[in-house]
Short mmCIF file of N, CA and C in Angstrom, two decimals:
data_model
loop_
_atom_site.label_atom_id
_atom_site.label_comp_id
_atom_site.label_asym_id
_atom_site.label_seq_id
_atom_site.Cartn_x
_atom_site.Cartn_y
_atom_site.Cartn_z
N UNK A 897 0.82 -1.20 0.00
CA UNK A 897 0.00 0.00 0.00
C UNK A 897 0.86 1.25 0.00
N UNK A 898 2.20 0.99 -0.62
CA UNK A 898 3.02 2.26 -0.34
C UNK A 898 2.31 3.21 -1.87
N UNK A 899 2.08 3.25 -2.55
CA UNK A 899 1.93 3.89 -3.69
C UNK A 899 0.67 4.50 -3.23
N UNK A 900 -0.95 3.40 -3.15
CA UNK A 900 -1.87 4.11 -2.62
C UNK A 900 -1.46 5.46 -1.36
N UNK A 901 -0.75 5.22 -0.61
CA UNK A 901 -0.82 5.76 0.55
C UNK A 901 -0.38 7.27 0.08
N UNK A 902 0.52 7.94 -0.85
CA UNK A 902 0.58 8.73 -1.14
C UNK A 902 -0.81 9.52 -1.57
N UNK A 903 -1.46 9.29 -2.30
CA UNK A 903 -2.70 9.88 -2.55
C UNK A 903 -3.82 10.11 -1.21
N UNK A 904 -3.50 8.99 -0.44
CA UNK A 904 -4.24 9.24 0.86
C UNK A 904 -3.71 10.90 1.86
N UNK A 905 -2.23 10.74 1.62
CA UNK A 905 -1.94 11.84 2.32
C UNK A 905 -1.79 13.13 1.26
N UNK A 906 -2.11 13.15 0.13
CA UNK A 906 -2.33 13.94 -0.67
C UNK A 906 -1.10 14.47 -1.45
N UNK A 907 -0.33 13.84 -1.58
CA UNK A 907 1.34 13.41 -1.98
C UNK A 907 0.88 13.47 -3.72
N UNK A 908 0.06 12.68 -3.94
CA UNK A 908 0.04 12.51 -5.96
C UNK A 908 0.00 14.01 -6.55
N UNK A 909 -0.58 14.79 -5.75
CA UNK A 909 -0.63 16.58 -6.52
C UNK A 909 0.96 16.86 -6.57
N UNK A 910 1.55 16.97 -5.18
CA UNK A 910 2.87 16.59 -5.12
C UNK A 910 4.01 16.38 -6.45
N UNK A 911 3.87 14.88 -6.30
CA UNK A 911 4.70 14.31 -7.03
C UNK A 911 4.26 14.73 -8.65
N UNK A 912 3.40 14.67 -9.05
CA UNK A 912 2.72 14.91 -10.36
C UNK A 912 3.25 16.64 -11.08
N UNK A 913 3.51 17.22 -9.72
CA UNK A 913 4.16 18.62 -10.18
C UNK A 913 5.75 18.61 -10.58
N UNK A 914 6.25 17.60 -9.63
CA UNK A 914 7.60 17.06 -10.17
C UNK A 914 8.02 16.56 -11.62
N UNK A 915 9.15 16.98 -12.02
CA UNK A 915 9.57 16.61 -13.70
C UNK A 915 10.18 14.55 -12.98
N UNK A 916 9.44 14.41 -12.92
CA UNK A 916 9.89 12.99 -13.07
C UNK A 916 8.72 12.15 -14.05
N UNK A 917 9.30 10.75 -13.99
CA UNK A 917 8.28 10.02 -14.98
C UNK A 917 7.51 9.08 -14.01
N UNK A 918 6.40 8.11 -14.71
CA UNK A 918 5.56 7.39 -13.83
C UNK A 918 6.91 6.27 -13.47
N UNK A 919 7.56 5.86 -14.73
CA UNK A 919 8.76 4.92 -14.65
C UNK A 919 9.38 4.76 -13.35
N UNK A 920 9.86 6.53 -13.12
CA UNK A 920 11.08 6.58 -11.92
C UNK A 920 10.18 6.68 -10.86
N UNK A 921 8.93 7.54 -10.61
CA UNK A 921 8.21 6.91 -9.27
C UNK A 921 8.10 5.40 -8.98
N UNK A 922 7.71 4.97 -9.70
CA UNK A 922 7.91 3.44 -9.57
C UNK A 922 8.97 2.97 -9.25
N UNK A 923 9.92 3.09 -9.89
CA UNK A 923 11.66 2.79 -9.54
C UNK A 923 11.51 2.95 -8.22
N UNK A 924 11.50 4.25 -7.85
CA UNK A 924 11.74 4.78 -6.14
C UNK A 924 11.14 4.19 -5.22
N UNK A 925 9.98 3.87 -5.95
CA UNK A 925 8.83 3.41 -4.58
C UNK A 925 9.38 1.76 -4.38
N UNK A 926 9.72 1.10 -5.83
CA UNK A 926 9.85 -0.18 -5.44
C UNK A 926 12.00 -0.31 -4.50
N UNK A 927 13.01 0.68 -5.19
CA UNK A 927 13.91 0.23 -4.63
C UNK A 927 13.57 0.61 -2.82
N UNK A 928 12.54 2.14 -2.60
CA UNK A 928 12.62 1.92 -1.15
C UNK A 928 12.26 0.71 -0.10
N UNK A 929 10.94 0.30 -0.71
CA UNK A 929 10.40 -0.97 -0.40
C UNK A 929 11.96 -2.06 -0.17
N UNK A 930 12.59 -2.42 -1.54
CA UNK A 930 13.66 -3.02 -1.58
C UNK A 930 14.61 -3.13 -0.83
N UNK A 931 15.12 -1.52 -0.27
CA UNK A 931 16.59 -1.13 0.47
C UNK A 931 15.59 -1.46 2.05
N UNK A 932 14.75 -1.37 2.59
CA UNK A 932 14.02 -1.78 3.54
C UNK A 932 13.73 -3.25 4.27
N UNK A 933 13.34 -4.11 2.90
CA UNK A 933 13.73 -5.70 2.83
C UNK A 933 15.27 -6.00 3.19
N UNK A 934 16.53 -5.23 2.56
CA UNK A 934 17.53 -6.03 2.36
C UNK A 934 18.40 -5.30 3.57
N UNK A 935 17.63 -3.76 4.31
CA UNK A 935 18.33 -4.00 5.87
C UNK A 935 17.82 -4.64 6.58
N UNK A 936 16.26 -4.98 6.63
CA UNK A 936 16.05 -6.09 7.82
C UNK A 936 16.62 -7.51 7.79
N UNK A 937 16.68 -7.71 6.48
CA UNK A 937 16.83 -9.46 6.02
C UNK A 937 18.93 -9.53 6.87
N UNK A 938 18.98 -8.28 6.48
CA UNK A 938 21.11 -8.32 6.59
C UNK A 938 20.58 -8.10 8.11
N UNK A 939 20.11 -7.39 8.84
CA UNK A 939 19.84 -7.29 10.50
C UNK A 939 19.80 -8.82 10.82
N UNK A 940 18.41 -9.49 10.48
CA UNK A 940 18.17 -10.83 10.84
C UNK A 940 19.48 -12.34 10.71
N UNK A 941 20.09 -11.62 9.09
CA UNK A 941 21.11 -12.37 8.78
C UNK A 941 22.05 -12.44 9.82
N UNK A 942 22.36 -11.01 10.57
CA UNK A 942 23.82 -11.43 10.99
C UNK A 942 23.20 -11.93 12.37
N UNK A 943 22.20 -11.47 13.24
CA UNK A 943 21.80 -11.84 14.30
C UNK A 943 21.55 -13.51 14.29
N UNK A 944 20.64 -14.06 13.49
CA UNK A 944 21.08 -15.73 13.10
C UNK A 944 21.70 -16.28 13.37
N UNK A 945 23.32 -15.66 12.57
CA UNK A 945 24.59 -16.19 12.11
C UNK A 945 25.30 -16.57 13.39
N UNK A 946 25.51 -15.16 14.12
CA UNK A 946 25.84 -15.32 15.60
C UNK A 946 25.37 -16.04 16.64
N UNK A 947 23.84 -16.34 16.36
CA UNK A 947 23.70 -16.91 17.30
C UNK A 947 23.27 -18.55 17.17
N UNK A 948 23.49 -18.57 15.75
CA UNK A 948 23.84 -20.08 15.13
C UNK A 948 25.13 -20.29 15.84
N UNK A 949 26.33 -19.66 15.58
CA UNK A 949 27.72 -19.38 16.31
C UNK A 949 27.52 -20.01 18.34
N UNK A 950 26.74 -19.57 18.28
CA UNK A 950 26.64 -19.32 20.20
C UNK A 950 26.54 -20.60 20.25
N UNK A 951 25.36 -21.17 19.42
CA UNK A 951 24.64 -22.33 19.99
C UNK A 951 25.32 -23.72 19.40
N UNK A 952 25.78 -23.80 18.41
CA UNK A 952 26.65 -24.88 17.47
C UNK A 952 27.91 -24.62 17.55
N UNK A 953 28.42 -23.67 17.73
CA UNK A 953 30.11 -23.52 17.41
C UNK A 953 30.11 -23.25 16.40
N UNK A 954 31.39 -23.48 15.59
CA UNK A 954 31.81 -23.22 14.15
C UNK A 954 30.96 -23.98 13.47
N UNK A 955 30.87 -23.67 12.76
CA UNK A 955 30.05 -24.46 10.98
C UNK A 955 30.02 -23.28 9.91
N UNK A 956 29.99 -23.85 8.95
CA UNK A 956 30.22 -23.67 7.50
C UNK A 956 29.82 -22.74 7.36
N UNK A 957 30.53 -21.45 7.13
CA UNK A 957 29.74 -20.60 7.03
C UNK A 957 29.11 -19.53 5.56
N UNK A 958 30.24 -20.50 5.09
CA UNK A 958 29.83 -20.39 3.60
C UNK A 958 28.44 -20.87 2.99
N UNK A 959 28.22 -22.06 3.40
CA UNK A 959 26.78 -22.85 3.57
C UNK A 959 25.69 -22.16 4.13
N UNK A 960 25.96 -21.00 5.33
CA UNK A 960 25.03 -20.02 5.89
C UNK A 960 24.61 -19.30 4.96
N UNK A 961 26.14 -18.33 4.14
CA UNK A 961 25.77 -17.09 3.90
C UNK A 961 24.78 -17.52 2.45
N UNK A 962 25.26 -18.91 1.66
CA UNK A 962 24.79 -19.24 0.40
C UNK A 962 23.07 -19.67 0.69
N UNK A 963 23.09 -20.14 1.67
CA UNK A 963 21.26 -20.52 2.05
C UNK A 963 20.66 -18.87 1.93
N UNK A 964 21.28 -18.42 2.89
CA UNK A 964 20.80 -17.31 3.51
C UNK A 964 20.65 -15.97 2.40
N UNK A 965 21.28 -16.08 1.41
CA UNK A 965 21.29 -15.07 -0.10
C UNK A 965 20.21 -15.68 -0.90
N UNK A 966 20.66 -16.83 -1.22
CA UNK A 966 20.06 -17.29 -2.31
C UNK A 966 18.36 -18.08 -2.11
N UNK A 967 18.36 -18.61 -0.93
CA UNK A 967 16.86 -18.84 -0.53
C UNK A 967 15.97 -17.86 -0.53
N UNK A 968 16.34 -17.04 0.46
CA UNK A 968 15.30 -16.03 0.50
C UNK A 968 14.99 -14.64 0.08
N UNK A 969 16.55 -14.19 -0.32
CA UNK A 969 16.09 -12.83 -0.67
C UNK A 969 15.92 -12.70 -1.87
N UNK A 970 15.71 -13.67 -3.10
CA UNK A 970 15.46 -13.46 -4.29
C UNK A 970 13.63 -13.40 -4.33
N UNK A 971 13.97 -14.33 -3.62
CA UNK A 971 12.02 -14.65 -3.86
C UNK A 971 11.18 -13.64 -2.92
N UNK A 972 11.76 -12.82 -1.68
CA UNK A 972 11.25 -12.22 -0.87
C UNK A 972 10.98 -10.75 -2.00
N UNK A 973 11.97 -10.50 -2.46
CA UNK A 973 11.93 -9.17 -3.12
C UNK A 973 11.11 -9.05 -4.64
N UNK A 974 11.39 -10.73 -5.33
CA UNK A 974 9.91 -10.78 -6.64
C UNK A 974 8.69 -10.45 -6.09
N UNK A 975 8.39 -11.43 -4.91
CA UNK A 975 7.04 -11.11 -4.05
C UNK A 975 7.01 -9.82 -3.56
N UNK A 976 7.79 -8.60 -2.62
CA UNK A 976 7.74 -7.31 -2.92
C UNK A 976 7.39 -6.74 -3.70
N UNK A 977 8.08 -7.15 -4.99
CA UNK A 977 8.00 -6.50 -6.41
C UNK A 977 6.59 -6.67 -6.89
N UNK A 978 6.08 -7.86 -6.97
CA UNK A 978 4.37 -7.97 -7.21
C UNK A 978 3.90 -7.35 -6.05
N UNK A 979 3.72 -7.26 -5.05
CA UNK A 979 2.93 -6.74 -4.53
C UNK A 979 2.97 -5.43 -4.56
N UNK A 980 4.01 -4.34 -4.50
CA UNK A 980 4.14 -3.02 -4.27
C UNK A 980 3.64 -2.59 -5.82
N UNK A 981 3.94 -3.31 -7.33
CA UNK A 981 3.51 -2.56 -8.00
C UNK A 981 2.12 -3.15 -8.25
N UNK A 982 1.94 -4.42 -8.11
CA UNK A 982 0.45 -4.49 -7.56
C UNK A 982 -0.41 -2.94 -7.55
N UNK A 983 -0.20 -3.12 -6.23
CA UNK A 983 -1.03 -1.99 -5.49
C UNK A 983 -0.97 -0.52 -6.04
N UNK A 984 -0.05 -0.52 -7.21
CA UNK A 984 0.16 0.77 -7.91
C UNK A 984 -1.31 0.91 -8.77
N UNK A 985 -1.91 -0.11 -9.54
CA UNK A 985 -2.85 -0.25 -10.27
C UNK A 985 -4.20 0.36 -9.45
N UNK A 986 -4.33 0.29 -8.69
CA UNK A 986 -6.08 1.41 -7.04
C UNK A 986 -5.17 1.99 -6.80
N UNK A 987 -6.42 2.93 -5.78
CA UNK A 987 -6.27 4.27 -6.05
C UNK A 987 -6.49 4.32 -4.31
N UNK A 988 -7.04 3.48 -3.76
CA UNK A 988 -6.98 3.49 -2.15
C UNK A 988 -6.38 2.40 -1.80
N UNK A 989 -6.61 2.63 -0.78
CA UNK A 989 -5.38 1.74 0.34
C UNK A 989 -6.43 0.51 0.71
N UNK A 990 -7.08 0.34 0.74
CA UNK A 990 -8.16 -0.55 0.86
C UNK A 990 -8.47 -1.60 -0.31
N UNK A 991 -8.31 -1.20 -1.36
CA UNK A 991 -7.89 -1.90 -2.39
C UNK A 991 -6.26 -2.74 -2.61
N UNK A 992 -5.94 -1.22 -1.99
CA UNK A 992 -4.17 -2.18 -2.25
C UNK A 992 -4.45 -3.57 -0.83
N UNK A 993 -4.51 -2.99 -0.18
CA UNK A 993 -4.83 -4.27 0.75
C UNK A 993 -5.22 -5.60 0.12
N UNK A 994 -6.30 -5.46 -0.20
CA UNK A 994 -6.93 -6.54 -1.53
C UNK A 994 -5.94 -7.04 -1.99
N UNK A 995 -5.52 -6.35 -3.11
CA UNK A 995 -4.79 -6.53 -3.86
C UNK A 995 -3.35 -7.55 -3.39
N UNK A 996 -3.11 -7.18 -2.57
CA UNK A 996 -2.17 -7.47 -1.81
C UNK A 996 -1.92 -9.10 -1.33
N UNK A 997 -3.56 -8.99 -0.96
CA UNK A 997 -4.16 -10.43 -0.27
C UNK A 997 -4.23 -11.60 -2.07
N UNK A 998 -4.54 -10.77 -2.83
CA UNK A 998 -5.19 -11.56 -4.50
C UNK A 998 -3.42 -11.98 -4.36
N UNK A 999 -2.56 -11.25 -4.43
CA UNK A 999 -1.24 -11.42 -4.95
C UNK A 999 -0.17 -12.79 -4.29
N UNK A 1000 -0.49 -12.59 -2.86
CA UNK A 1000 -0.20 -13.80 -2.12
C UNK A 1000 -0.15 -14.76 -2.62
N UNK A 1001 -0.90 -15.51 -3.02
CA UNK A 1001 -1.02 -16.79 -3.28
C UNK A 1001 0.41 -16.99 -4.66
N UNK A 1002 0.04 -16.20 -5.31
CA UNK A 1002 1.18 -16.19 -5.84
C UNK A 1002 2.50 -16.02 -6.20
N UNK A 1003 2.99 -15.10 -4.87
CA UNK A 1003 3.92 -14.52 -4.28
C UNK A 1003 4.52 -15.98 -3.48
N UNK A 1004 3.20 -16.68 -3.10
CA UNK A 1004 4.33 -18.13 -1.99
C UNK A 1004 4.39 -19.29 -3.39
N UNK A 1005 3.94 -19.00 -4.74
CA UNK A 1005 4.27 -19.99 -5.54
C UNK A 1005 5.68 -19.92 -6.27
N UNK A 1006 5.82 -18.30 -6.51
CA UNK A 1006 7.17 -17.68 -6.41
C UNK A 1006 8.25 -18.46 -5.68
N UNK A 1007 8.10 -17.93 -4.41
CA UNK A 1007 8.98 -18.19 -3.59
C UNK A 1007 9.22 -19.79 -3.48
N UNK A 1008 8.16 -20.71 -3.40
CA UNK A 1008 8.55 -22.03 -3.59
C UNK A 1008 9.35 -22.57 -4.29
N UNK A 1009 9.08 -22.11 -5.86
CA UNK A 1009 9.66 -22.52 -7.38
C UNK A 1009 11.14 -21.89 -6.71
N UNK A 1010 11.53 -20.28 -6.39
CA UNK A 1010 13.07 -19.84 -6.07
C UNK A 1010 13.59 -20.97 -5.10
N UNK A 1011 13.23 -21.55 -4.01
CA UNK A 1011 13.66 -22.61 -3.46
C UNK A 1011 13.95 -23.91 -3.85
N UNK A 1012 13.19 -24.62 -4.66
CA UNK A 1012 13.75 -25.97 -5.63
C UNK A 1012 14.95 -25.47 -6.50
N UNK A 1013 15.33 -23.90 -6.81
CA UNK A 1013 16.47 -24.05 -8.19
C UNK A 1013 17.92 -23.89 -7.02
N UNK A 1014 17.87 -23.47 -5.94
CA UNK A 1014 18.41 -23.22 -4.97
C UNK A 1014 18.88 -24.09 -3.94
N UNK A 1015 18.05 -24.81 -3.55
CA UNK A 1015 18.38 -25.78 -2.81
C UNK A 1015 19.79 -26.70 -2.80
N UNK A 1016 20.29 -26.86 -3.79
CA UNK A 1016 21.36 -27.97 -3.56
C UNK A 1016 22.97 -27.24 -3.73
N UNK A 1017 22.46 -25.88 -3.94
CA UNK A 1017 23.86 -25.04 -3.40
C UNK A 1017 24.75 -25.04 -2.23
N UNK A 1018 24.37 -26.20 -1.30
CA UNK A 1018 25.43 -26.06 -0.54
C UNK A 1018 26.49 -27.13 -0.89
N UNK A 1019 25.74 -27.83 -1.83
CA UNK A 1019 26.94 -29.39 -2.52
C UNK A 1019 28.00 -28.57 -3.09
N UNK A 1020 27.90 -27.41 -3.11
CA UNK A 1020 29.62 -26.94 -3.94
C UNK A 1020 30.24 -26.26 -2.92
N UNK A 1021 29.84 -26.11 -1.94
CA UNK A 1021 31.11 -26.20 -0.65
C UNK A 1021 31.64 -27.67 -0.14
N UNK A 1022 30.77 -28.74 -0.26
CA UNK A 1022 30.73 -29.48 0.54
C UNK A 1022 30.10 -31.07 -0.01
N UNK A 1023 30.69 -31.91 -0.60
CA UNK A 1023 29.40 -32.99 -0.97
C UNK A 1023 28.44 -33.84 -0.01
N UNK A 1024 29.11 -33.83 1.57
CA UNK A 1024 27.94 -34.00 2.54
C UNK A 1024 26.51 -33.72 2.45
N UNK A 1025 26.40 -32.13 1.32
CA UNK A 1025 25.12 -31.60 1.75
C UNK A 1025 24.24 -31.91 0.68
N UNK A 1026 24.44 -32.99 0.00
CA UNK A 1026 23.82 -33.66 -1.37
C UNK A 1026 23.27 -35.29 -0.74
N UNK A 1027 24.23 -35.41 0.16
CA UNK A 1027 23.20 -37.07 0.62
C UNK A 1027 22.04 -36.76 1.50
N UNK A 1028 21.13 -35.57 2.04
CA UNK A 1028 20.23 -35.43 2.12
C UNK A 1028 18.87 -35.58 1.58
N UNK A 1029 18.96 -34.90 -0.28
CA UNK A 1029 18.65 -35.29 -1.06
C UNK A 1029 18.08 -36.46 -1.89
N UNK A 1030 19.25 -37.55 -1.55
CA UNK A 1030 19.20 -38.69 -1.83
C UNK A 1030 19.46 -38.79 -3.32
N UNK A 1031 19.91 -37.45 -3.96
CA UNK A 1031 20.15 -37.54 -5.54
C UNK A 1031 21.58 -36.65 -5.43
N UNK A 1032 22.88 -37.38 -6.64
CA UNK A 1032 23.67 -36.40 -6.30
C UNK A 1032 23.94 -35.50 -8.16
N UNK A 1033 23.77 -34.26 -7.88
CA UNK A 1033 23.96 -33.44 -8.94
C UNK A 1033 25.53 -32.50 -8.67
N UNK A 1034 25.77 -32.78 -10.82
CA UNK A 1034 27.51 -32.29 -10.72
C UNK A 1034 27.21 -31.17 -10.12
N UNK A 1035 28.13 -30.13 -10.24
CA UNK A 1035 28.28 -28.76 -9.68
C UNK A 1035 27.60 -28.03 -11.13
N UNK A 1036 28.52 -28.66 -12.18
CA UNK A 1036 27.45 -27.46 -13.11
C UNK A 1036 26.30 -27.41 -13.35
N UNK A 1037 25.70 -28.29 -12.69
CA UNK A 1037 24.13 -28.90 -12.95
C UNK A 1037 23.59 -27.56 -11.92
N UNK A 1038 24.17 -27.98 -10.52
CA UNK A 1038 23.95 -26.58 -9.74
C UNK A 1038 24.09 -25.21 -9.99
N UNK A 1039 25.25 -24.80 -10.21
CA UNK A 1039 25.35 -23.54 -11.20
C UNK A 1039 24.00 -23.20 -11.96
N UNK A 1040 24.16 -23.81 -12.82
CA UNK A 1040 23.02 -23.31 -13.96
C UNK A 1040 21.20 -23.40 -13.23
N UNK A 1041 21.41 -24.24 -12.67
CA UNK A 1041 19.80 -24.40 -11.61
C UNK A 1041 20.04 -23.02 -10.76
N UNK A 1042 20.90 -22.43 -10.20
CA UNK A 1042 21.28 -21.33 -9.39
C UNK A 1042 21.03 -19.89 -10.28
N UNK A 1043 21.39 -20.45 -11.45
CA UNK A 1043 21.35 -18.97 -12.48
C UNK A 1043 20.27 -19.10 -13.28
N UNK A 1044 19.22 -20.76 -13.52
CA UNK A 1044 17.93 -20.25 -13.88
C UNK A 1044 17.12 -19.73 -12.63
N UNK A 1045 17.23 -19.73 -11.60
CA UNK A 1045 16.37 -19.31 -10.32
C UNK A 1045 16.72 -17.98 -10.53
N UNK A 1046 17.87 -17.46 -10.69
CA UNK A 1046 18.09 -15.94 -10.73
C UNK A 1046 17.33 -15.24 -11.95
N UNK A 1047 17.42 -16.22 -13.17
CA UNK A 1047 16.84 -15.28 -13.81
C UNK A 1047 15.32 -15.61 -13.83
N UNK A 1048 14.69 -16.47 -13.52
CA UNK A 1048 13.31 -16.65 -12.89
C UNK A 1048 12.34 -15.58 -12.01
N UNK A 1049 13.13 -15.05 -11.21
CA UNK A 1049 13.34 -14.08 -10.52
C UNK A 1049 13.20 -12.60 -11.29
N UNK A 1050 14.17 -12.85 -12.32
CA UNK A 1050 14.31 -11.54 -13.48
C UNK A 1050 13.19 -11.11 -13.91
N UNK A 1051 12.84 -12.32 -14.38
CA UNK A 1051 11.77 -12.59 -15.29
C UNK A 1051 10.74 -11.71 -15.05
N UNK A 1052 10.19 -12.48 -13.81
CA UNK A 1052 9.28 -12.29 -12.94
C UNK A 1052 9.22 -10.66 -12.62
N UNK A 1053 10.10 -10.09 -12.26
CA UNK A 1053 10.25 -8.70 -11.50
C UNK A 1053 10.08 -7.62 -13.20
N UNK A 1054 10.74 -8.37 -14.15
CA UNK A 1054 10.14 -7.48 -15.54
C UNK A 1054 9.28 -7.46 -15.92
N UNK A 1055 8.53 -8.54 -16.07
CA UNK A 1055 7.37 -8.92 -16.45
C UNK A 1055 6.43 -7.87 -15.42
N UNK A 1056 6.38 -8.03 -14.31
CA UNK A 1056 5.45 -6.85 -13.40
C UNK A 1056 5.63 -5.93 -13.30
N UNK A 1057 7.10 -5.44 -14.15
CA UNK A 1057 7.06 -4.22 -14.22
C UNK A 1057 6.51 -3.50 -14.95
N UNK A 1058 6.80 -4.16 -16.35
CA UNK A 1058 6.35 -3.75 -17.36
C UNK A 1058 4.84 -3.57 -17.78
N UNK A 1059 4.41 -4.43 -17.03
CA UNK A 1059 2.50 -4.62 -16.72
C UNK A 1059 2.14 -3.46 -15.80
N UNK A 1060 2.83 -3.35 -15.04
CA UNK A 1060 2.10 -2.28 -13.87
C UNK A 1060 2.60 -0.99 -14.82
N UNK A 1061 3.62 -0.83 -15.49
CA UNK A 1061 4.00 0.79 -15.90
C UNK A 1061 3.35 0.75 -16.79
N UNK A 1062 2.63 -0.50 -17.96
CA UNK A 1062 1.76 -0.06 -18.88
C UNK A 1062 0.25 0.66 -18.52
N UNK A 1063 0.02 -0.03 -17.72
CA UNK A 1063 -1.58 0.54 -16.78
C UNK A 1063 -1.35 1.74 -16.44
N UNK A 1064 -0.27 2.25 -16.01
CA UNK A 1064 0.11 3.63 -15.25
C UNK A 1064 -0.08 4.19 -16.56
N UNK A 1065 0.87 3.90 -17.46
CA UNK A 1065 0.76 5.63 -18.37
C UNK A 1065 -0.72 5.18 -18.86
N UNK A 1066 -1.33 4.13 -19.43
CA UNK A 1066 -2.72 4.63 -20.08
C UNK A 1066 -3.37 5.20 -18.78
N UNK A 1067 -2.82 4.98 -17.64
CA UNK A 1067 -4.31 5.55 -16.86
C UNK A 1067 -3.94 7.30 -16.73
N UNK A 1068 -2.64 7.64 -17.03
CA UNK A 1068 -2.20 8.74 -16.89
C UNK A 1068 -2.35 9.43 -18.25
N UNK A 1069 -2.66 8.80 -19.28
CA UNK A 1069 -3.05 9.41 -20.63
C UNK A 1069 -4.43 9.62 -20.39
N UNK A 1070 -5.15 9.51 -19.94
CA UNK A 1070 -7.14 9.50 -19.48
C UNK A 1070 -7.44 10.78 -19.12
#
């Protein structure tokens, strides 16, 4: 509801007087959303880490930081990304809410799919972390499962972009 909420506080007269484009409001609204996700997620990260540390001792911590990048903050920030420009499409906050709730479901199908291409990244520190599995894949098999999840991810975050900024300018051509 960050986009609605501007119009609530009467911000769109605002911004609309500004030489910017619908493009770069969007940009702004989604990297703040973004830089917001990726200090809490780095807060939570290191607090974890340490206190994974306290409670286990040493372990891998390469295996941490690679779960801990590649699990969640790809898929946390596509799902951001749908939802914040989501909610760009209404015009109240009550809708973005909605909206928000419609988007979910597909925001945790997201995030599921980023977790299967991800998952077996810790076998290239380590081949221990592949007999879990019960299947063992080379490293480049991983790699490339690692870099279609990334661009899955891409995909995903263009694709909604490009949908939500098309709705914006026709609704801004009206």
């Amino acid at each position: 509801e960050v986009i609605p909420l501007d119009s609530q506080f009467k911000l769109r007269e605002l911004v609309k007087a500004l030489p910017i484009t619908p493009g770069i409001y969007l940009a702004g609204k989604l990297l703040g959303v973004w830089a917001g996700i990726v200090t809490g997620w780095l807060g939570v990260g290191i607090i974890s880490g340490v206190g994974i540390w306290f409670i286990l001792g040493v372990y891998d911590w390469r295996v941490f930081v690679s779960l801990w990048v590649l699990l969640p903050l790809p898929a946390v920030l596509t799902a951001a990304t749908m939802s914040v420009l989501a909610s760009a499409l209404v015009q109240t906050r009550r809708l973005s809410v909605l909206v928000g709730l419609l988007v979910m479901p597909l925001s945790f199908a997201v995030i599921l799919l980023g977790m299967i291409w991800f998952i077996h990244v810790p076998s290239l520190f380590d081949p221990i972390y592949v007999y879990g599995s019960q299947q063992l894949i080379p490293a480049e098999q991983v790699l490339i499962n690692a870099v279609r999840g990334l661009l899955s991810h891409a995909i995903v975050i263009t694709l909604t972009w490009c949908i939500v900024w098309l709705f914006v300018r026709i609704r801004e051509l009206r």
